[in-house]
Amino acid sequence: MENNIDDIKVSDNKSNEKYISELSKMGIDEAEILLNNKRARVDHMKLWDDMEDIGTEILDEVISEMNAYDSDKYTEVDVLRALKKDELDIEDLRALLSKPAEKYLEQMAQRAKRETQRYFGNSVTMFTPLYISNYCENYCIYCGFNCHNKINRLRLDDEMIEKELKAIAKSGLQEVLILTGESKKMSDIEYIANACRMAKKYFNVVGVEIYPTNSWEYKKLNDAGADYVTVFQETYNSDKYETLHLAGHKRIFPYRLNAQERALIGGMRGVGFAALLGLDDFRKDAFATAYHAYLIQRKYPHAEISISCPRLRPIVNNDKINPKDVHEKQLLQIICAYRIFLPFANITISTRERAEFRDHVIGVSATKISAGVSTGIGSHVEEEESKEGDEQFEISDPRTVDEVFEAIIKMGCQPVMSDYVDPSDAGRVLR
């Protein structure tokens, strides 16, 4: 039964007035907000009929342990104890993410650097994202692609995708991450699979960051050449999640949280995890991200695990969005805690961060870095009549591939264009 439009609330403890105030900053009419919410108001914890159900074993454990995390109870003694251990448990992870750990950031960085060198040497893998469509059916109040944000929309056709891929390949990169807005209508699985097939002609490693889908659809993408899947959970607090995702498939919290496991069931070689730091309690979200990755690795020991550490950034039509209390000091703490707890995982540092910060982090914990980045659509090809779709968020590091390459060398690290060789394709790679 539909709610009465006068009774619609964002959650039990959040009024319409505050909800409208937040969204009106994006230029959305109040009546439109309420009407859309009335139509789309569904239980965010209940799977839709077209969503594969693989159970809630991992979800339940992640959320239970996250809810039990009280960062205020940890002391400097707990932090020092964790830093002395060879292998950390989840109590140690909690301690390293607590506020008292900020005092020991130098010690954490030194330990993180040792773990990075132990598992990765001094190599840093480079890649770039390719956005092929910014159409979206979701209503997420912090995202530039959200369906009610008035931006220039664009979906690249095959010819335009090929031109973009060729332009990126000329930079020397051998890994590309294909991204779309979350619209199954405008970017269906076959469209994305076709982009993967084209990308595999130019790149040794192809990743996808798209809407969560079912295991058999992930298999189609894997068969088309996709190697790994990255999914941002945004926040692991389901109550907060419900207030931020007001319509579309993305509103369904458990379906998104289980995406990485479905991708591995579908045959993907690797999966990536992330919370968008600043949406909620960043310490709890950071804990949940790392613990989620840990549980997946334990269940699927063959899987390659990676973690990203994105903070909120301004978007088109809302330059006031920011990561609030997640400053660079806290971000470095999180990245170091990730490395010490998950020494084998790739850690990606994105262009959301300043160039100087990124350069520092690759010398400590990060093993993967993006370069030559644009979050707009069709922006790698420079042609007079080429069309571009608006970007998802503002970046802070606009450096080219060559500039990032040189920066990695200056930090005493080794730039790596590809960290994987497909045995069936070794001849092409080695030529």
GROMACS .gro file of C-alpha atoms in nm:
model
  431
    1MET     CA    1   0.000   0.000   0.000
    2GLU     CA    2   0.137   0.344  -0.094
    3ASN     CA    3   0.218   0.598   0.174
    4ASN     CA    4   0.010   0.912   0.198
    5ILE     CA    5   0.219   1.190   0.047
    6ASP     CA    6   0.170   1.398   0.360
    7ASP     CA    7   0.316   1.119   0.574
    8ILE     CA    8   0.631   1.045   0.374
    9LYS     CA    9   0.947   1.048   0.583
   10VAL     CA   10   1.308   0.978   0.498
   11SER     CA   11   1.335   0.764   0.808
   12ASP     CA   12   1.168   0.735   1.144
   13ASN     CA   13   1.380   1.013   1.288
   14LYS     CA   14   1.430   1.244   0.990
   15SER     CA   15   1.162   1.487   0.881
   16ASN     CA   16   1.050   1.585   0.531
   17GLU     CA   17   1.167   1.941   0.595
   18LYS     CA   18   1.528   1.839   0.655
   19TYR     CA   19   1.512   1.598   0.361
   20ILE     CA   20   1.384   1.869   0.126
   21SER     CA   21   1.644   2.115   0.254
   22GLU     CA   22   1.927   1.876   0.168
   23LEU     CA   23   1.798   1.798  -0.180
   24SER     CA   24   1.684   2.149  -0.273
   25LYS     CA   25   2.052   2.246  -0.287
   26MET     CA   26   2.058   2.042  -0.607
   27GLY     CA   27   1.782   2.251  -0.764
   28ILE     CA   28   1.512   1.989  -0.729
   29ASP     CA   29   1.156   2.114  -0.691
   30GLU     CA   30   0.990   2.023  -0.359
   31ALA     CA   31   0.684   1.872  -0.526
   32GLU     CA   32   0.906   1.665  -0.754
   33ILE     CA   33   1.100   1.538  -0.453
   34LEU     CA   34   0.791   1.429  -0.266
   35LEU     CA   35   0.621   1.278  -0.570
   36ASN     CA   36   0.929   1.077  -0.662
   37ASN     CA   37   0.973   0.956  -0.307
   38LYS     CA   38   0.606   0.853  -0.290
   39ARG     CA   39   0.641   0.636  -0.600
   40ALA     CA   40   0.977   0.487  -0.507
   41ARG     CA   41   0.936   0.429  -0.135
   42VAL     CA   42   1.017   0.060  -0.098
   43ASP     CA   43   1.172  -0.152   0.175
   44HIS     CA   44   1.546  -0.101   0.129
   45MET     CA   45   1.624  -0.438   0.290
   46LYS     CA   46   1.400  -0.651   0.067
   47LEU     CA   47   1.531  -0.794  -0.261
   48TRP     CA   48   1.334  -0.731  -0.579
   49ASP     CA   49   1.214  -1.021  -0.793
   50ASP     CA   50   1.498  -0.979  -1.046
   51MET     CA   51   1.769  -0.979  -0.776
   52GLU     CA   52   1.962  -1.299  -0.709
   53ASP     CA   53   1.949  -1.415  -0.348
   54ILE     CA   54   2.272  -1.578  -0.227
   55GLY     CA   55   2.192  -1.552   0.143
   56THR     CA   56   2.304  -1.309   0.411
   57GLU     CA   57   2.581  -1.498   0.591
   58ILE     CA   58   2.857  -1.245   0.521
   59LEU     CA   59   2.627  -0.944   0.538
   60ASP     CA   60   2.501  -1.046   0.882
   61GLU     CA   61   2.850  -1.092   1.020
   62VAL     CA   62   2.982  -0.763   0.879
   63ILE     CA   63   2.690  -0.561   1.013
   64SER     CA   64   2.692  -0.734   1.350
   65GLU     CA   65   3.062  -0.667   1.406
   66MET     CA   66   3.034  -0.310   1.277
   67ASN     CA   67   2.746  -0.233   1.512
   68ALA     CA   68   2.950  -0.373   1.801
   69TYR     CA   69   3.240  -0.139   1.725
   70ASP     CA   70   3.272   0.140   1.981
   71SER     CA   71   3.586   0.331   1.886
   72ASP     CA   72   3.580   0.522   2.217
   73LYS     CA   73   3.662   0.212   2.419
   74TYR     CA   74   4.008   0.162   2.268
   75THR     CA   75   4.320   0.306   2.429
   76GLU     CA   76   4.680   0.376   2.334
   77VAL     CA   77   4.770   0.045   2.497
   78ASP     CA   78   4.539  -0.137   2.251
   79VAL     CA   79   4.699   0.046   1.958
   80LEU     CA   80   5.054  -0.040   2.062
   81ARG     CA   81   4.959  -0.401   2.125
   82ALA     CA   82   4.815  -0.426   1.773
   83LEU     CA   83   5.128  -0.277   1.617
   84LYS     CA   84   5.348  -0.537   1.788
   85LYS     CA   85   5.151  -0.835   1.654
   86ASP     CA   86   5.254  -1.020   1.339
   87GLU     CA   87   4.896  -1.103   1.239
   88LEU     CA   88   4.602  -0.888   1.338
   89ASP     CA   89   4.251  -0.990   1.438
   90ILE     CA   90   3.944  -0.771   1.416
   91GLU     CA   91   4.000  -0.627   1.764
   92ASP     CA   92   4.337  -0.501   1.645
   93LEU     CA   93   4.176  -0.351   1.336
   94ARG     CA   94   3.928  -0.169   1.559
   95ALA     CA   95   4.212  -0.032   1.769
   96LEU     CA   96   4.406   0.095   1.467
   97LEU     CA   97   4.096   0.275   1.338
   98SER     CA   98   4.021   0.438   1.674
   99LYS     CA   99   4.097   0.801   1.758
  100PRO     CA  100   4.385   0.717   1.998
  101ALA     CA  101   4.565   0.557   1.702
  102GLU     CA  102   4.603   0.900   1.540
  103LYS     CA  103   4.881   0.970   1.792
  104TYR     CA  104   5.076   0.674   1.649
  105LEU     CA  105   5.030   0.752   1.283
  106GLU     CA  106   5.407   0.756   1.219
  107GLN     CA  107   5.445   0.408   1.368
  108MET     CA  108   5.146   0.287   1.170
  109ALA     CA  109   5.294   0.427   0.850
  110GLN     CA  110   5.627   0.256   0.915
  111ARG     CA  111   5.457  -0.079   0.979
  112ALA     CA  112   5.234  -0.033   0.674
  113LYS     CA  113   5.536   0.042   0.456
  114ARG     CA  114   5.710  -0.275   0.571
  115GLU     CA  115   5.401  -0.482   0.489
  116THR     CA  116   5.368  -0.318   0.148
  117GLN     CA  117   5.730  -0.391   0.060
  118ARG     CA  118   5.697  -0.747   0.188
  119TYR     CA  119   5.402  -0.831  -0.039
  120PHE     CA  120   5.441  -0.588  -0.331
  121GLY     CA  121   5.803  -0.475  -0.331
  122ASN     CA  122   5.820  -0.118  -0.461
  123SER     CA  123   5.576  -0.167  -0.751
  124VAL     CA  124   5.278   0.062  -0.808
  125THR     CA  125   5.022  -0.036  -1.071
  126MET     CA  126   4.879   0.237  -1.293
  127PHE     CA  127   4.538   0.245  -1.460
  128THR     CA  128   4.274   0.488  -1.575
  129PRO     CA  129   3.893   0.488  -1.567
  130LEU     CA  130   3.681   0.513  -1.881
  131TYR     CA  131   3.328   0.640  -1.827
  132ILE     CA  132   3.109   0.527  -2.117
  133SER     CA  133   2.767   0.646  -1.994
  134ASN     CA  134   2.634   0.876  -1.722
  135TYR     CA  135   2.265   0.785  -1.744
  136CYS     CA  136   2.138   0.671  -1.405
  137GLU     CA  137   1.810   0.544  -1.263
  138ASN     CA  138   1.908   0.589  -0.898
  139TYR     CA  139   1.827   0.879  -0.672
  140CYS     CA  140   2.135   0.924  -0.451
  141ILE     CA  141   2.155   1.270  -0.302
  142TYR     CA  142   2.538   1.296  -0.300
  143CYS     CA  143   2.614   1.173  -0.655
  144GLY     CA  144   2.655   1.386  -0.965
  145PHE     CA  145   2.499   1.118  -1.186
  146ASN     CA  146   2.178   1.088  -0.983
  147CYS     CA  147   1.864   1.079  -1.195
  148HIS     CA  148   1.732   1.417  -1.078
  149ASN     CA  149   2.053   1.614  -1.122
  150LYS     CA  150   2.027   1.834  -1.430
  151ILE     CA  151   2.348   1.746  -1.613
  152ASN     CA  152   2.450   1.673  -1.971
  153ARG     CA  153   2.388   1.302  -2.028
  154LEU     CA  154   2.575   1.095  -2.283
  155ARG     CA  155   2.605   0.729  -2.380
  156LEU     CA  156   2.903   0.645  -2.600
  157ASP     CA  157   2.834   0.432  -2.905
  158ASP     CA  158   3.077   0.164  -3.028
  159GLU     CA  159   3.272   0.405  -3.245
  160MET     CA  160   3.315   0.654  -2.962
  161ILE     CA  161   3.417   0.380  -2.717
  162GLU     CA  162   3.678   0.254  -2.963
  163LYS     CA  163   3.822   0.604  -3.005
  164GLU     CA  164   3.842   0.650  -2.627
  165LEU     CA  165   4.014   0.314  -2.582
  166LYS     CA  166   4.267   0.391  -2.854
  167ALA     CA  167   4.343   0.730  -2.701
  168ILE     CA  168   4.403   0.576  -2.357
  169ALA     CA  169   4.613   0.291  -2.500
  170LYS     CA  170   4.849   0.544  -2.663
  171SER     CA  171   4.950   0.653  -2.312
  172GLY     CA  172   5.109   0.312  -2.253
  173LEU     CA  173   4.862   0.201  -1.988
  174GLN     CA  174   4.762  -0.166  -1.999
  175GLU     CA  175   4.477  -0.155  -1.748
  176VAL     CA  176   4.144   0.023  -1.786
  177LEU     CA  177   3.841   0.043  -1.559
  178ILE     CA  178   3.509   0.073  -1.744
  179LEU     CA  179   3.239   0.267  -1.561
  180THR     CA  180   2.876   0.356  -1.626
  181GLY     CA  181   2.596   0.530  -1.448
  182GLU     CA  182   2.357   0.280  -1.292
  183SER     CA  183   2.096   0.252  -1.565
  184LYS     CA  184   2.014  -0.097  -1.690
  185LYS     CA  185   1.804   0.056  -1.967
  186MET     CA  186   2.078   0.279  -2.109
  187SER     CA  187   2.373   0.054  -2.019
  188ASP     CA  188   2.252  -0.303  -2.032
  189ILE     CA  189   2.481  -0.600  -1.977
  190GLU     CA  190   2.534  -0.663  -2.348
  191TYR     CA  191   2.637  -0.298  -2.400
  192ILE     CA  192   2.891  -0.325  -2.118
  193ALA     CA  193   3.009  -0.669  -2.237
  194ASN     CA  194   3.068  -0.527  -2.583
  195ALA     CA  195   3.278  -0.248  -2.431
  196CYS     CA  196   3.480  -0.513  -2.244
  197ARG     CA  197   3.540  -0.707  -2.566
  198MET     CA  198   3.668  -0.393  -2.735
  199ALA     CA  199   3.882  -0.301  -2.434
  200LYS     CA  200   4.047  -0.643  -2.432
  201LYS     CA  201   4.193  -0.568  -2.777
  202TYR     CA  202   4.396  -0.285  -2.625
  203PHE     CA  203   4.442  -0.370  -2.257
  204ASN     CA  204   4.574  -0.665  -2.065
  205VAL     CA  205   4.352  -0.600  -1.761
  206VAL     CA  206   3.991  -0.479  -1.778
  207GLY     CA  207   3.784  -0.393  -1.473
  208VAL     CA  208   3.422  -0.284  -1.446
  209GLU     CA  209   3.252  -0.054  -1.199
  210ILE     CA  210   2.883  -0.066  -1.283
  211TYR     CA  211   2.551  -0.133  -1.113
  212PRO     CA  212   2.542  -0.455  -0.905
  213THR     CA  213   2.400  -0.745  -1.103
  214ASN     CA  214   2.344  -1.120  -1.082
  215SER     CA  215   2.615  -1.388  -1.097
  216TRP     CA  216   2.518  -1.509  -1.445
  217GLU     CA  217   2.541  -1.153  -1.575
  218TYR     CA  218   2.883  -1.114  -1.417
  219LYS     CA  219   2.976  -1.434  -1.599
  220LYS     CA  220   2.877  -1.270  -1.929
  221LEU     CA  221   3.110  -0.981  -1.851
  222ASN     CA  222   3.389  -1.217  -1.747
  223ASP     CA  223   3.346  -1.415  -2.069
  224ALA     CA  224   3.369  -1.085  -2.258
  225GLY     CA  225   3.705  -1.004  -2.100
  226ALA     CA  226   3.633  -0.838  -1.764
  227ASP     CA  227   3.884  -0.943  -1.497
  228TYR     CA  228   3.753  -0.775  -1.184
  229VAL     CA  229   3.456  -0.589  -1.038
  230THR     CA  230   3.463  -0.290  -0.804
  231VAL     CA  231   3.156  -0.192  -0.602
  232PHE     CA  232   3.134   0.099  -0.357
  233GLN     CA  233   2.897   0.009  -0.074
  234GLU     CA  234   2.893   0.385   0.006
  235THR     CA  235   2.801   0.324   0.373
  236TYR     CA  236   2.751   0.002   0.568
  237ASN     CA  237   2.501   0.169   0.802
  238SER     CA  238   2.173   0.044   0.655
  239ASP     CA  239   1.966   0.314   0.827
  240LYS     CA  240   2.184   0.593   0.688
  241TYR     CA  241   2.198   0.415   0.351
  242GLU     CA  242   1.819   0.428   0.333
  243THR     CA  243   1.815   0.806   0.375
  244LEU     CA  244   2.073   0.859   0.099
  245HIS     CA  245   1.938   0.623  -0.170
  246LEU     CA  246   1.580   0.718  -0.237
  247ALA     CA  247   1.497   0.531  -0.557
  248GLY     CA  248   1.628   0.278  -0.805
  249HIS     CA  249   1.799  -0.060  -0.771
  250LYS     CA  250   2.071   0.097  -0.560
  251ARG     CA  251   1.820   0.154  -0.281
  252ILE     CA  252   1.832  -0.217  -0.198
  253PHE     CA  253   2.107  -0.243   0.063
  254PRO     CA  254   2.169  -0.622   0.082
  255TYR     CA  255   2.182  -0.664  -0.294
  256ARG     CA  256   2.464  -0.412  -0.317
  257LEU     CA  257   2.656  -0.553  -0.023
  258ASN     CA  258   2.659  -0.904  -0.172
  259ALA     CA  259   2.773  -0.788  -0.518
  260GLN     CA  260   3.138  -0.890  -0.479
  261GLU     CA  261   3.044  -1.244  -0.382
  262ARG     CA  262   2.810  -1.277  -0.682
  263ALA     CA  263   3.091  -1.150  -0.906
  264LEU     CA  264   3.324  -1.422  -0.779
  265ILE     CA  265   3.052  -1.682  -0.826
  266GLY     CA  266   3.029  -1.551  -1.184
  267GLY     CA  267   3.399  -1.621  -1.242
  268MET     CA  268   3.565  -1.284  -1.183
  269ARG     CA  269   3.932  -1.304  -1.086
  270GLY     CA  270   3.917  -1.013  -0.844
  271VAL     CA  271   3.682  -0.783  -0.655
  272GLY     CA  272   3.716  -0.436  -0.506
  273PHE     CA  273   3.557  -0.285  -0.196
  274ALA     CA  274   3.501   0.070  -0.072
  275ALA     CA  275   3.292   0.290   0.150
  276LEU     CA  276   3.249   0.655   0.051
  277LEU     CA  277   3.413   0.813   0.351
  278GLY     CA  278   3.219   1.105   0.496
  279LEU     CA  279   2.867   0.975   0.438
  280ASP     CA  280   2.846   0.834   0.792
  281ASP     CA  281   3.073   0.739   1.083
  282PHE     CA  282   3.396   0.692   0.888
  283ARG     CA  283   3.560   0.471   1.148
  284LYS     CA  284   3.275   0.222   1.140
  285ASP     CA  285   3.254   0.232   0.760
  286ALA     CA  286   3.629   0.177   0.730
  287PHE     CA  287   3.608  -0.117   0.971
  288ALA     CA  288   3.317  -0.272   0.780
  289THR     CA  289   3.496  -0.234   0.445
  290ALA     CA  290   3.810  -0.412   0.566
  291TYR     CA  291   3.618  -0.682   0.749
  292HIS     CA  292   3.394  -0.742   0.446
  293ALA     CA  293   3.704  -0.787   0.228
  294TYR     CA  294   3.857  -1.019   0.488
  295LEU     CA  295   3.549  -1.243   0.502
  296ILE     CA  296   3.530  -1.266   0.122
  297GLN     CA  297   3.899  -1.357   0.105
  298ARG     CA  298   3.850  -1.624   0.369
  299LYS     CA  299   3.556  -1.776   0.180
  300TYR     CA  300   3.714  -1.739  -0.166
  301PRO     CA  301   4.091  -1.776  -0.108
  302HIS     CA  302   4.167  -1.761  -0.482
  303ALA     CA  303   4.016  -1.412  -0.517
  304GLU     CA  304   4.231  -1.104  -0.567
  305ILE     CA  305   4.118  -0.841  -0.319
  306SER     CA  306   4.147  -0.465  -0.353
  307ILE     CA  307   4.024  -0.172  -0.147
  308SER     CA  308   3.966   0.189  -0.247
  309CYS     CA  309   3.955   0.480  -0.006
  310PRO     CA  310   3.734   0.748  -0.165
  311ARG     CA  311   3.619   1.058   0.019
  312LEU     CA  312   3.316   1.268  -0.071
  313ARG     CA  313   3.381   1.529  -0.340
  314PRO     CA  314   3.178   1.822  -0.481
  315ILE     CA  315   2.951   1.743  -0.778
  316VAL     CA  316   2.787   1.936  -1.063
  317ASN     CA  317   2.518   2.163  -0.911
  318ASN     CA  318   2.640   2.107  -0.554
  319ASP     CA  319   2.987   2.229  -0.465
  320LYS     CA  320   2.913   2.214  -0.092
  321ILE     CA  321   2.947   1.835  -0.067
  322ASN     CA  322   3.259   1.747   0.133
  323PRO     CA  323   3.397   1.465   0.349
  324LYS     CA  324   3.330   1.656   0.675
  325ASP     CA  325   3.549   1.512   0.951
  326VAL     CA  326   3.754   1.282   0.727
  327HIS     CA  327   4.067   1.488   0.677
  328GLU     CA  328   4.393   1.372   0.523
  329LYS     CA  329   4.525   1.264   0.862
  330GLN     CA  330   4.226   1.035   0.916
  331LEU     CA  331   4.245   0.909   0.559
  332LEU     CA  332   4.610   0.814   0.603
  333GLN     CA  333   4.521   0.636   0.926
  334ILE     CA  334   4.256   0.433   0.745
  335ILE     CA  335   4.487   0.341   0.457
  336CYS     CA  336   4.762   0.231   0.696
  337ALA     CA  337   4.515   0.026   0.903
  338TYR     CA  338   4.393  -0.144   0.584
  339ARG     CA  339   4.748  -0.236   0.485
  340ILE     CA  340   4.844  -0.374   0.826
  341PHE     CA  341   4.522  -0.578   0.858
  342LEU     CA  342   4.512  -0.692   0.493
  343PRO     CA  343   4.877  -0.693   0.385
  344PHE     CA  344   4.803  -0.887   0.063
  345ALA     CA  345   4.529  -0.655  -0.068
  346ASN     CA  346   4.578  -0.395  -0.338
  347ILE     CA  347   4.497  -0.046  -0.211
  348THR     CA  348   4.392   0.217  -0.463
  349ILE     CA  349   4.433   0.590  -0.410
  350SER     CA  350   4.213   0.796  -0.641
  351THR     CA  351   4.228   1.139  -0.800
  352ARG     CA  352   3.976   1.258  -0.541
  353GLU     CA  353   4.293   1.336  -0.341
  354ARG     CA  354   4.564   1.597  -0.391
  355ALA     CA  355   4.868   1.503  -0.596
  356GLU     CA  356   5.103   1.555  -0.299
  357PHE     CA  357   4.896   1.330  -0.075
  358ARG     CA  358   4.876   1.058  -0.338
  359ASP     CA  359   5.251   1.068  -0.393
  360HIS     CA  360   5.312   1.028  -0.020
  361VAL     CA  361   5.067   0.740   0.015
  362ILE     CA  362   5.219   0.531  -0.267
  363GLY     CA  363   5.541   0.534  -0.072
  364VAL     CA  364   5.362   0.390   0.230
  365SER     CA  365   5.053   0.180   0.163
  366ALA     CA  366   4.889   0.234  -0.176
  367THR     CA  367   4.981  -0.010  -0.454
  368LYS     CA  368   4.751   0.115  -0.728
  369ILE     CA  369   4.701   0.466  -0.864
  370SER     CA  370   4.487   0.619  -1.137
  371ALA     CA  371   4.635   0.860  -1.390
  372GLY     CA  372   4.516   1.074  -1.680
  373VAL     CA  373   4.173   1.073  -1.520
  374SER     CA  374   3.848   1.231  -1.628
  375THR     CA  375   3.513   1.140  -1.473
  376GLY     CA  376   3.325   1.288  -1.769
  377ILE     CA  377   3.194   1.094  -2.068
  378GLY     CA  378   3.389   1.099  -2.394
  379SER     CA  379   3.668   1.317  -2.257
  380HIS     CA  380   3.981   1.125  -2.360
  381VAL     CA  381   3.945   1.211  -2.728
  382GLU     CA  382   4.018   1.568  -2.828
  383GLU     CA  383   3.808   1.651  -3.131
  384GLU     CA  384   3.639   1.977  -3.223
  385GLU     CA  385   3.294   1.824  -3.261
  386SER     CA  386   3.321   1.556  -2.993
  387LYS     CA  387   3.046   1.556  -2.732
  388GLU     CA  388   3.107   1.521  -2.361
  389GLY     CA  389   2.878   1.421  -2.076
  390ASP     CA  390   2.918   1.585  -1.735
  391GLU     CA  391   3.146   1.435  -1.474
  392GLN     CA  392   3.042   1.232  -1.170
  393PHE     CA  393   3.250   1.435  -0.925
  394GLU     CA  394   3.538   1.682  -0.919
  395ILE     CA  395   3.890   1.544  -0.915
  396SER     CA  396   4.184   1.694  -0.725
  397ASP     CA  397   4.475   1.545  -0.922
  398PRO     CA  398   4.453   1.620  -1.297
  399ARG     CA  399   4.802   1.493  -1.384
  400THR     CA  400   4.867   1.302  -1.704
  401VAL     CA  401   4.989   0.944  -1.721
  402ASP     CA  402   5.345   1.061  -1.787
  403GLU     CA  403   5.338   1.300  -1.493
  404VAL     CA  404   5.213   1.033  -1.252
  405PHE     CA  405   5.468   0.788  -1.396
  406GLU     CA  406   5.751   1.029  -1.316
  407ALA     CA  407   5.610   1.102  -0.970
  408ILE     CA  408   5.613   0.731  -0.885
  409ILE     CA  409   5.979   0.706  -0.984
  410LYS     CA  410   6.065   1.013  -0.774
  411MET     CA  411   5.910   0.840  -0.473
  412GLY     CA  412   6.151   0.551  -0.522
  413CYS     CA  413   5.884   0.317  -0.655
  414GLN     CA  414   5.845   0.124  -0.979
  415PRO     CA  415   5.552   0.214  -1.209
  416VAL     CA  416   5.382  -0.099  -1.343
  417MET     CA  417   5.143  -0.079  -1.636
  418SER     CA  418   4.999  -0.428  -1.580
  419ASP     CA  419   5.035  -0.668  -1.290
  420TYR     CA  420   4.880  -0.968  -1.466
  421VAL     CA  421   4.951  -1.177  -1.774
  422ASP     CA  422   4.675  -1.404  -1.903
  423PRO     CA  423   4.851  -1.730  -1.997
  424SER     CA  424   4.623  -1.768  -2.298
  425ASP     CA  425   4.722  -1.420  -2.418
  426ALA     CA  426   5.090  -1.415  -2.322
  427GLY     CA  427   5.207  -1.394  -2.681
  428ARG     CA  428   5.026  -1.066  -2.744
  429VAL     CA  429   5.147  -0.915  -2.418
  430LEU     CA  430   5.510  -1.012  -2.467
  431ARG     CA  431   5.538  -0.894  -2.827
   0.00000   0.00000   0.00000
